[in-house]
CSV table of C-alpha atoms and ligand atoms in Angstrom, one decimal:
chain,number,residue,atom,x,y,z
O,25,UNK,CA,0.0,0.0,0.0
O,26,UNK,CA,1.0,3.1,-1.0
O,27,UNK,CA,1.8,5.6,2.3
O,28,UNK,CA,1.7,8.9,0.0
O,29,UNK,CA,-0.2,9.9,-3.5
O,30,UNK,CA,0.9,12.6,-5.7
O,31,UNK,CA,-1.3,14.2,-8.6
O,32,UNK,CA,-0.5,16.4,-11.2
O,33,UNK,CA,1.1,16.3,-14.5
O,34,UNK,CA,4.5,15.2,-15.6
O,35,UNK,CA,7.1,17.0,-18.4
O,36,UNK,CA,9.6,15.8,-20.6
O,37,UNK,CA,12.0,18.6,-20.3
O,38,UNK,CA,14.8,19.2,-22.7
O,39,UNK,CA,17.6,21.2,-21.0
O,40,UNK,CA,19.0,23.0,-23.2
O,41,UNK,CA,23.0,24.6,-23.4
O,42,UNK,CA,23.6,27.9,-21.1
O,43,UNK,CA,22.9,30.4,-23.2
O,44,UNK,CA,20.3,31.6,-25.4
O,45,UNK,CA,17.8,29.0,-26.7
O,46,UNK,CA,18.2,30.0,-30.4
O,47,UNK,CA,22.3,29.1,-30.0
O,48,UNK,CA,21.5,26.0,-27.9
O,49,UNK,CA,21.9,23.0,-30.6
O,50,UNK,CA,22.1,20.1,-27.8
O,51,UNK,CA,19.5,19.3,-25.5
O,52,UNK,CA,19.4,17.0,-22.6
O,53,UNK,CA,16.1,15.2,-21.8
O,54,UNK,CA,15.4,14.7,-18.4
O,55,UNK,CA,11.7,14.0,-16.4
O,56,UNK,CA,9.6,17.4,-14.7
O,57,UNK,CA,6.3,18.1,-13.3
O,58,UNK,CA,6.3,19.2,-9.5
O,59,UNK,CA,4.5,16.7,-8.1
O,60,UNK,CA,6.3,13.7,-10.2
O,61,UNK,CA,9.8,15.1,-8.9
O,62,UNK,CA,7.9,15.3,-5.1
O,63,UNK,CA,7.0,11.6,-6.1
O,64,UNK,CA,10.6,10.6,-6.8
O,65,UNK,CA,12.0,12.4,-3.6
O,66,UNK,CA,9.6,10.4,-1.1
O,67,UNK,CA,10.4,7.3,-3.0
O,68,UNK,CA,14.1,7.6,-2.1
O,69,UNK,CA,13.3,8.6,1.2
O,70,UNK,CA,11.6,5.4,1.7
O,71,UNK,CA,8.0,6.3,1.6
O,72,UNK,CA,5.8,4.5,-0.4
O,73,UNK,CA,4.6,6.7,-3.5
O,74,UNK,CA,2.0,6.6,-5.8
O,75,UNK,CA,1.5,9.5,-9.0
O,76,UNK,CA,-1.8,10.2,-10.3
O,77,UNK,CA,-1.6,11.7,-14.0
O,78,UNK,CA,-2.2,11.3,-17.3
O,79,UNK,CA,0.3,10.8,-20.1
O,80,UNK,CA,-0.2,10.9,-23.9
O,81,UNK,CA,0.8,7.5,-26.0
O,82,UNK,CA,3.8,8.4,-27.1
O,83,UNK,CA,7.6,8.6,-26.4
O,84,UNK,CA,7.8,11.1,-23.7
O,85,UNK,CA,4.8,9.9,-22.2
O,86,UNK,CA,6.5,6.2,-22.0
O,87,UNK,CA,9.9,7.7,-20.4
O,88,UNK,CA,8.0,9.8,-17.8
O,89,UNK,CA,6.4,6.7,-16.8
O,90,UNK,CA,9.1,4.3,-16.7
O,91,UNK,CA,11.8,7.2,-15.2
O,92,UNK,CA,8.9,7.2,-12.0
O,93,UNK,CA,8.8,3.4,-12.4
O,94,UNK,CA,12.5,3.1,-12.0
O,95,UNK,CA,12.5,5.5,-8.5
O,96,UNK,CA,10.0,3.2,-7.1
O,97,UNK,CA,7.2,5.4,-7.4
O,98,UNK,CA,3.8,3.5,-8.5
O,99,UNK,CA,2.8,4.2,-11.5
O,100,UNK,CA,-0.3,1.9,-11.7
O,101,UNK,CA,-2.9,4.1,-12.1
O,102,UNK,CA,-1.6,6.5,-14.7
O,103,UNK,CA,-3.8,6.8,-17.3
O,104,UNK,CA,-2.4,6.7,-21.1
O,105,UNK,CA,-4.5,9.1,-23.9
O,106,UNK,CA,-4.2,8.2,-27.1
O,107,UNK,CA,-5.8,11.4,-28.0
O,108,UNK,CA,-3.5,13.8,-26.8
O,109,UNK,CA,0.3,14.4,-26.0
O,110,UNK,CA,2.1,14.0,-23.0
O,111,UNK,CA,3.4,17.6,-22.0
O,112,UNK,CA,7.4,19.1,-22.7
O,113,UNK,CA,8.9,22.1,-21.4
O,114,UNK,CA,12.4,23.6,-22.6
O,115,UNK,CA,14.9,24.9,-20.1
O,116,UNK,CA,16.3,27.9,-21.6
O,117,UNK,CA,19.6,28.1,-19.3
O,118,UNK,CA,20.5,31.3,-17.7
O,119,UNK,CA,23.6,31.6,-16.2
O,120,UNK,CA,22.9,33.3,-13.2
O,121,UNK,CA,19.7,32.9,-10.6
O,122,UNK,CA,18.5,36.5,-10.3
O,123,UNK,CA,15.7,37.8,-11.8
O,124,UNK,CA,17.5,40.3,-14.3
O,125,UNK,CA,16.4,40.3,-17.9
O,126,UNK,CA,19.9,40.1,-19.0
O,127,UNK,CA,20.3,36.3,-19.5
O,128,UNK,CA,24.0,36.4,-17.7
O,129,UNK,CA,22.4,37.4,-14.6
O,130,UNK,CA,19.0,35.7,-14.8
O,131,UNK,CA,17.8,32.2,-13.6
O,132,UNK,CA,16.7,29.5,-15.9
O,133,UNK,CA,13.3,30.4,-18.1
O,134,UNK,CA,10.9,27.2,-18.9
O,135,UNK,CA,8.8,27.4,-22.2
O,136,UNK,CA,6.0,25.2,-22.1
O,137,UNK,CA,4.2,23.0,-25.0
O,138,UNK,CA,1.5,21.6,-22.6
O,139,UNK,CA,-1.8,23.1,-24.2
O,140,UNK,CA,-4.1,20.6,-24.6
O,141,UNK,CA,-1.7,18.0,-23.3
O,142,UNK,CA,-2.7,14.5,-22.0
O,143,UNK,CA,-3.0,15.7,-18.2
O,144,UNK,CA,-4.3,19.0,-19.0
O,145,UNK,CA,-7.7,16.7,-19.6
O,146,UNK,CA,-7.1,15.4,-15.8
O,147,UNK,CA,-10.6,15.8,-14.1
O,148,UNK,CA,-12.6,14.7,-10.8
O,149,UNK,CA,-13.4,11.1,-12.7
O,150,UNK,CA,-10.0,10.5,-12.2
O,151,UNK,CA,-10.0,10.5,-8.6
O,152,UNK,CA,-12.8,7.8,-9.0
O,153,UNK,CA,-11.6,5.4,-11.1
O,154,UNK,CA,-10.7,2.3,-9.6
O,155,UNK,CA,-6.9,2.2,-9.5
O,156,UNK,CA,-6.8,5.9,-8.0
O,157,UNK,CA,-9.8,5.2,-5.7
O,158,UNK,CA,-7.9,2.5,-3.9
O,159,UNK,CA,-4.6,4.6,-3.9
O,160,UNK,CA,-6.5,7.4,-2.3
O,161,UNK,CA,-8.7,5.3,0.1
O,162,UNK,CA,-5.4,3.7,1.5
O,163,UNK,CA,-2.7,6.8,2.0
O,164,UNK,CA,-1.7,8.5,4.9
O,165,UNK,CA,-0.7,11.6,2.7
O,166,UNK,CA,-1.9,13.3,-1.0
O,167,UNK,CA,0.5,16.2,-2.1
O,168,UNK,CA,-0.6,18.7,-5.1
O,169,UNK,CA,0.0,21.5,-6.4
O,170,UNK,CA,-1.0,25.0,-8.2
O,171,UNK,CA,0.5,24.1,-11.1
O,172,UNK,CA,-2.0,21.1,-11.5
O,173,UNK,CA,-5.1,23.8,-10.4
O,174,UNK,CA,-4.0,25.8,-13.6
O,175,UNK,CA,-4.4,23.5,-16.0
O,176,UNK,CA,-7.8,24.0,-17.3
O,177,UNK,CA,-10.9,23.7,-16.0
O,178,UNK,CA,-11.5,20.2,-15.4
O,179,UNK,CA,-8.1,19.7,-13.5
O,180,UNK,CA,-9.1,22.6,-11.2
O,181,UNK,CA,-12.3,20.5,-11.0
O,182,UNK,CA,-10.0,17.9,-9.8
O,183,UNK,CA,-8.2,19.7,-7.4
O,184,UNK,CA,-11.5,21.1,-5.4
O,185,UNK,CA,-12.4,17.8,-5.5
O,186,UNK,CA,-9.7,16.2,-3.8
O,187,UNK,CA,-10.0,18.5,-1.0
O,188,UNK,CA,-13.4,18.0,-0.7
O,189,UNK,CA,-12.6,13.9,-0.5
O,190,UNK,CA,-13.8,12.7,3.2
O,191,UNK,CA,-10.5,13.0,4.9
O,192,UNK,CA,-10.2,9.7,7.1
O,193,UNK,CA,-7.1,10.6,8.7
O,194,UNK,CA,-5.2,11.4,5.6
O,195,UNK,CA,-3.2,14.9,5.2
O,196,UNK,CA,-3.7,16.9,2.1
O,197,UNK,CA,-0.1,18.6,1.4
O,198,UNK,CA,-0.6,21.9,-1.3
O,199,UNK,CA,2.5,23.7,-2.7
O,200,UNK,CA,1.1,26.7,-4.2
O,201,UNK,CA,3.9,26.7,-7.1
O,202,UNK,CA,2.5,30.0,-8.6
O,203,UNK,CA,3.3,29.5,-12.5
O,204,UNK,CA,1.8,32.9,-14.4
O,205,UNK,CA,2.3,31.5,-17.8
O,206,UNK,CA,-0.5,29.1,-16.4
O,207,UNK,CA,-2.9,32.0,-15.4
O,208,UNK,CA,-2.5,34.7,-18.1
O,209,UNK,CA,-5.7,36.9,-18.1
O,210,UNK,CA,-7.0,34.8,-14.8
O,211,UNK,CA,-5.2,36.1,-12.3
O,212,UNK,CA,-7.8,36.9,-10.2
O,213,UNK,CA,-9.0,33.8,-10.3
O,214,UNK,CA,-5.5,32.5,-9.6
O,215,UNK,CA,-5.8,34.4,-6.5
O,216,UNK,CA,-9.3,33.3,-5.2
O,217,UNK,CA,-8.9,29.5,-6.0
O,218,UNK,CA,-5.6,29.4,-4.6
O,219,UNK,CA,-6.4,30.8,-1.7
O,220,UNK,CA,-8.9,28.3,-1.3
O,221,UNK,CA,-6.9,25.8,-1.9
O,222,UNK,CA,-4.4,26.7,0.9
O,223,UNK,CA,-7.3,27.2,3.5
O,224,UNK,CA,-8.4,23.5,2.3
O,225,UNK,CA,-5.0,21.9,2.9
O,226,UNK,CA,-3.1,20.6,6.0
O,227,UNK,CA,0.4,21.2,5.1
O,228,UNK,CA,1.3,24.1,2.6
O,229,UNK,CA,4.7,25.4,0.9
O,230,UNK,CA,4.3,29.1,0.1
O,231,UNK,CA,7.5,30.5,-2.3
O,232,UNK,CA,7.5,34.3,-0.1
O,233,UNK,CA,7.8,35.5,-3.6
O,234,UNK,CA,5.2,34.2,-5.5
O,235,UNK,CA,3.0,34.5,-2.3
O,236,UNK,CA,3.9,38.2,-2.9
O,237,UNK,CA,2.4,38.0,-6.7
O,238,UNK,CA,-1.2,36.1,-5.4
O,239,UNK,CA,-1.5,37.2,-2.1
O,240,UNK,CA,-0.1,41.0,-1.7
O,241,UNK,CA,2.8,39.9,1.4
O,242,UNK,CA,5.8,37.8,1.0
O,243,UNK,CA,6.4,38.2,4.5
O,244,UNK,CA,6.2,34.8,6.9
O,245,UNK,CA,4.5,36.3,9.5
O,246,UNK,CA,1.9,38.5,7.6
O,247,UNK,CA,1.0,35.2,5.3
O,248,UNK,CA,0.8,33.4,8.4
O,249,UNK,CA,-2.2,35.9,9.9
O,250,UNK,CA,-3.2,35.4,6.6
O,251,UNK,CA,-4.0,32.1,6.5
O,252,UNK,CA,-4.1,30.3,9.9
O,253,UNK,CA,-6.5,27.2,8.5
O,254,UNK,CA,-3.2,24.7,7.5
O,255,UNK,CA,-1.9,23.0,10.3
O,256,UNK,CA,1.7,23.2,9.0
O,257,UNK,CA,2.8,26.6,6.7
O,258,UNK,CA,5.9,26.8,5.3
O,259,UNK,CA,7.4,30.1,3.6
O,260,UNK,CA,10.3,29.3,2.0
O,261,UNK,CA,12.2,32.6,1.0
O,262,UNK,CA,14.6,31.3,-1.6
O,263,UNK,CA,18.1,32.0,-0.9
O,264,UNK,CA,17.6,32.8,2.9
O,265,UNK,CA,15.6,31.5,5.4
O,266,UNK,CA,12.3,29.1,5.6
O,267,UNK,CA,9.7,29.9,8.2
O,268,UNK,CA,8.1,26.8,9.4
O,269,UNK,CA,4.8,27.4,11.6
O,270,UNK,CA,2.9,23.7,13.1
O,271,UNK,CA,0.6,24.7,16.0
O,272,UNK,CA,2.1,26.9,18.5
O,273,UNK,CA,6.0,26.7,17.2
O,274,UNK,CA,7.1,29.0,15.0
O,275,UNK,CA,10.8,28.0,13.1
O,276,UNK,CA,13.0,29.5,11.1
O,277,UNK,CA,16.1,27.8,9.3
O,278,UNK,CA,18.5,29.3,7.1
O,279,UNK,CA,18.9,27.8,3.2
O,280,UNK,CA,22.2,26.4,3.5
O,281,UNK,CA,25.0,28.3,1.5
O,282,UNK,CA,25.7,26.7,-1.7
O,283,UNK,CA,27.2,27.1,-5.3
O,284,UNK,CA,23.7,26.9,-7.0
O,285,UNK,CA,23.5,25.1,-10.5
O,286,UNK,CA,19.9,25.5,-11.3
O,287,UNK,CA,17.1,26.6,-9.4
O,288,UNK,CA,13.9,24.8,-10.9
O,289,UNK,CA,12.9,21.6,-9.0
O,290,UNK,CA,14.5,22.6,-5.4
O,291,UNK,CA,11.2,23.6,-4.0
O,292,UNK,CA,10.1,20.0,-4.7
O,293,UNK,CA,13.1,18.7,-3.8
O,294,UNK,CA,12.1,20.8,0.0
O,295,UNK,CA,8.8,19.6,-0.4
O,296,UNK,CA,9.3,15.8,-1.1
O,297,UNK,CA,11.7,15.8,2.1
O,298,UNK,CA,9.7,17.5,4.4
O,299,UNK,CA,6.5,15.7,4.1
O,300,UNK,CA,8.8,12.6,4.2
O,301,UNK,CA,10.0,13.7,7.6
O,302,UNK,CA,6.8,14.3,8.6
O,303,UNK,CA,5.7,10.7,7.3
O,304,UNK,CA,8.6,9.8,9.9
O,305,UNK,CA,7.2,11.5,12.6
O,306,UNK,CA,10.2,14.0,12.8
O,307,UNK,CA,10.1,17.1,14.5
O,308,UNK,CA,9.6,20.9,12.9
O,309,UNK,CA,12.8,21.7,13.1
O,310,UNK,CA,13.9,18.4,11.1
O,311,UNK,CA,11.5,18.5,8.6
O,312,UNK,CA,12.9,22.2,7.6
O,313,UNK,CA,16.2,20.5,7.5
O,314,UNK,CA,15.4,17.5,5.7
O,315,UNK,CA,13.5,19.8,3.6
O,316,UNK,CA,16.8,22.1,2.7
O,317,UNK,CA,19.3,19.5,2.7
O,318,UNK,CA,16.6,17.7,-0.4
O,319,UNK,CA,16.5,20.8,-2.1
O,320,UNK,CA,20.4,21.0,-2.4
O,321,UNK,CA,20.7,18.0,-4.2
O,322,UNK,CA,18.0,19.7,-6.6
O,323,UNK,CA,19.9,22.9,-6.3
O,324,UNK,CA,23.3,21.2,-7.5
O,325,UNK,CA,21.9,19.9,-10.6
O,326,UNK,CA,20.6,21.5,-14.2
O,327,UNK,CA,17.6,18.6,-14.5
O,328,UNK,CA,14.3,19.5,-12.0
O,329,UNK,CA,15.1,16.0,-10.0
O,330,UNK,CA,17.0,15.3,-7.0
O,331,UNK,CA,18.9,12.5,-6.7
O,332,UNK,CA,19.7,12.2,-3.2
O,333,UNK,CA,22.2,10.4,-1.0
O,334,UNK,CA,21.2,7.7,1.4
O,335,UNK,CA,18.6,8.4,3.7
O,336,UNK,CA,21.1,7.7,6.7
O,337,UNK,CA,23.7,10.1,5.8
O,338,UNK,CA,20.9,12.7,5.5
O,339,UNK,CA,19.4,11.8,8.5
O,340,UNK,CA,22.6,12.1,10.1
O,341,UNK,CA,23.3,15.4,8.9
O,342,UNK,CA,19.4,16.8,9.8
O,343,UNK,CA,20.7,16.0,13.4
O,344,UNK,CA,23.7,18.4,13.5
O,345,UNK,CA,23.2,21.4,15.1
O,346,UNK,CA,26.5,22.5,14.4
O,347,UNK,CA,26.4,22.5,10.8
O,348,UNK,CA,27.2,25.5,9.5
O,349,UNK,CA,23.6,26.3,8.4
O,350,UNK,CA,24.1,29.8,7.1
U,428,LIG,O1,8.9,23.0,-9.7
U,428,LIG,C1,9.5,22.5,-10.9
U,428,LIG,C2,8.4,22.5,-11.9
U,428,LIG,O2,8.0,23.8,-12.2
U,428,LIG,C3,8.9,21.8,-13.2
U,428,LIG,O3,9.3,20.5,-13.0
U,428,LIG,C4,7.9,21.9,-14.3
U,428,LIG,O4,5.9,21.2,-13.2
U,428,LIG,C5,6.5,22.0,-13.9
U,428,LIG,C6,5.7,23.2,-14.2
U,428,LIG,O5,4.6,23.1,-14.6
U,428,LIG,O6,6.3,24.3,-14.2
């Protein structure tokens, strides 16, 4: 049985060479989707994954598949279209990880092909079909994401759906992974059903940035007044600090200080190992670590995946305080 669920759609992504795209003639093909990478980061941390999606019947579609397959993750109730493709993004490779429009300074940009794609047609008859059903009935833990609300109508069908699903225990994990591209002329809409969607969840990962663009604050505290419904709230403030609030305890824990390759992926990467602390039964202050020292491996990388070292040596390391944290 399957301990967590992840549901949402999964890329093909083609990294391209640093640089601009037009000069890029090589292109690396690697797996994305937030809440497949999530899927692949519990997996290794020993929880017991399942990903809900759909993929088209084709090439990409096949790889996704069998790169989750290969981490473990349980793909059994991934539905194949034959009617529509299975969703790519190229990663046009800045070489810095600012925001500047000069692409020396600025972080990677991702270009989607997704309209119409395979899991763009993801809707609340998904959640009851048998395979999923069973999955859902049975684990202690369902993780989504914005990006997955976005999609089109029927997915954000899915997504109020899923929160509405009698809970029996289980913990429904949001990351709001605020993707514009994904809401152009709806942004007010973006902003009402994602707040809904963080009021409906128990555990949610707020970007302080992107919390700035839907909600008017990037500031821990002030989101935190904001929305006191979720149990756990995590703001993550990119390069600095992550505020972690559960109950009366509030926690803060500095990013740790690395050469970054490539951003894309590490808030997954924090995601996947937090709620896979949590699974654990580890402490606030763990989680956030567990959380950090995930995203690193994400952060060290140019694909959107973490592949992590053994869970012992990161479970050693989330225990020492006198790791240079800063
Ligand atoms: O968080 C990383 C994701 O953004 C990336 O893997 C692609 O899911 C993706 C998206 O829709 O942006």
């Amino acid at each position: 049985r399957s301990r967590a669920v992840t549901v949402g759609e999964g890329l093909a992504v083609l990294v391209a060479q640093p640089g601009p795209l037009e000069e890029s003639e090589i292109f690396e093909r690697t797996a994305g989707g937030a809440e497949a990478n999530v899927a692949t980061v519990l997996r290794q941390l020993g929880v017991d994954t399942a990903w809900l999606s759909r993929v088209g019947d084709d090439g990409f579609g096949r790889y996704l598949v069998a790169h989750l397959a290969a981490h473990g993750v349980d793909v059994s109730a991934v539905v194949t279209d034959p009617g529509r493709p299975t969703a790519v993004y190229v990663k046009e490779r800045g070489s810095g990880s600012g925001k500047a429009t000069d692409l020396a300074e600025r972080a990677s940009r991702m270009l989607y092909y997704r309209t119409g794609s395979a899991a763009s047609a993801l809707s609340p008859a998904d959640l009851a079909a048998t395979a999923a059903a069973e999955l859902l009935a049975h684990c202690g833990l369902v993780h989504f994401t914005g990006i997955t609300t976005a999609l089109s109508a029927s997915a954000t069908g899915l997504t109020e759906a899923l929160l509405a699903l009698p809970r029996n225990g289980r913990l429904v994990s949001f990351d709001l992974n605020f993707r514009p591209a994904l809401w152009a002329g709806r942004s007010e809409l973006a902003a009402e059903v994602l707040a809904r969607h963080v009021r409906g969840s128990d555990v949610v990962f707020l970007g302080a940035d992107e919390a700035g663009e839907v909600f008017g604050t990037d500031d821990a505290d002030e989101l935190r007044a904001l929305f006191p419904e979720p149990a756990q709230l995590i703001v993550k403030n990119d390069a600095h600090t992550v505020t972690g609030f559960a109950g009366a305890e509030r926690v803060e824990v500095p990013a740790l200080g690395l050469e970054i390759t490539e951003r894309i992926g590490a808030g997954d990467a924090f995601a996947g190992g937090y709620l896979a602390a949590l699974l654990h039964d580890r402490p606030l202050l763990q989680r956030l670590r567990f959380g950090h020292l995930c995203a690193a491996a994400a952060l060290t990388g140019t694909g959107d995946g973490a592949e992590l070292p053994a869970t012992a040596i990161l479970e050693r390391l989330a225990m020492l305080d006198e790791i240079d944290w800063a």
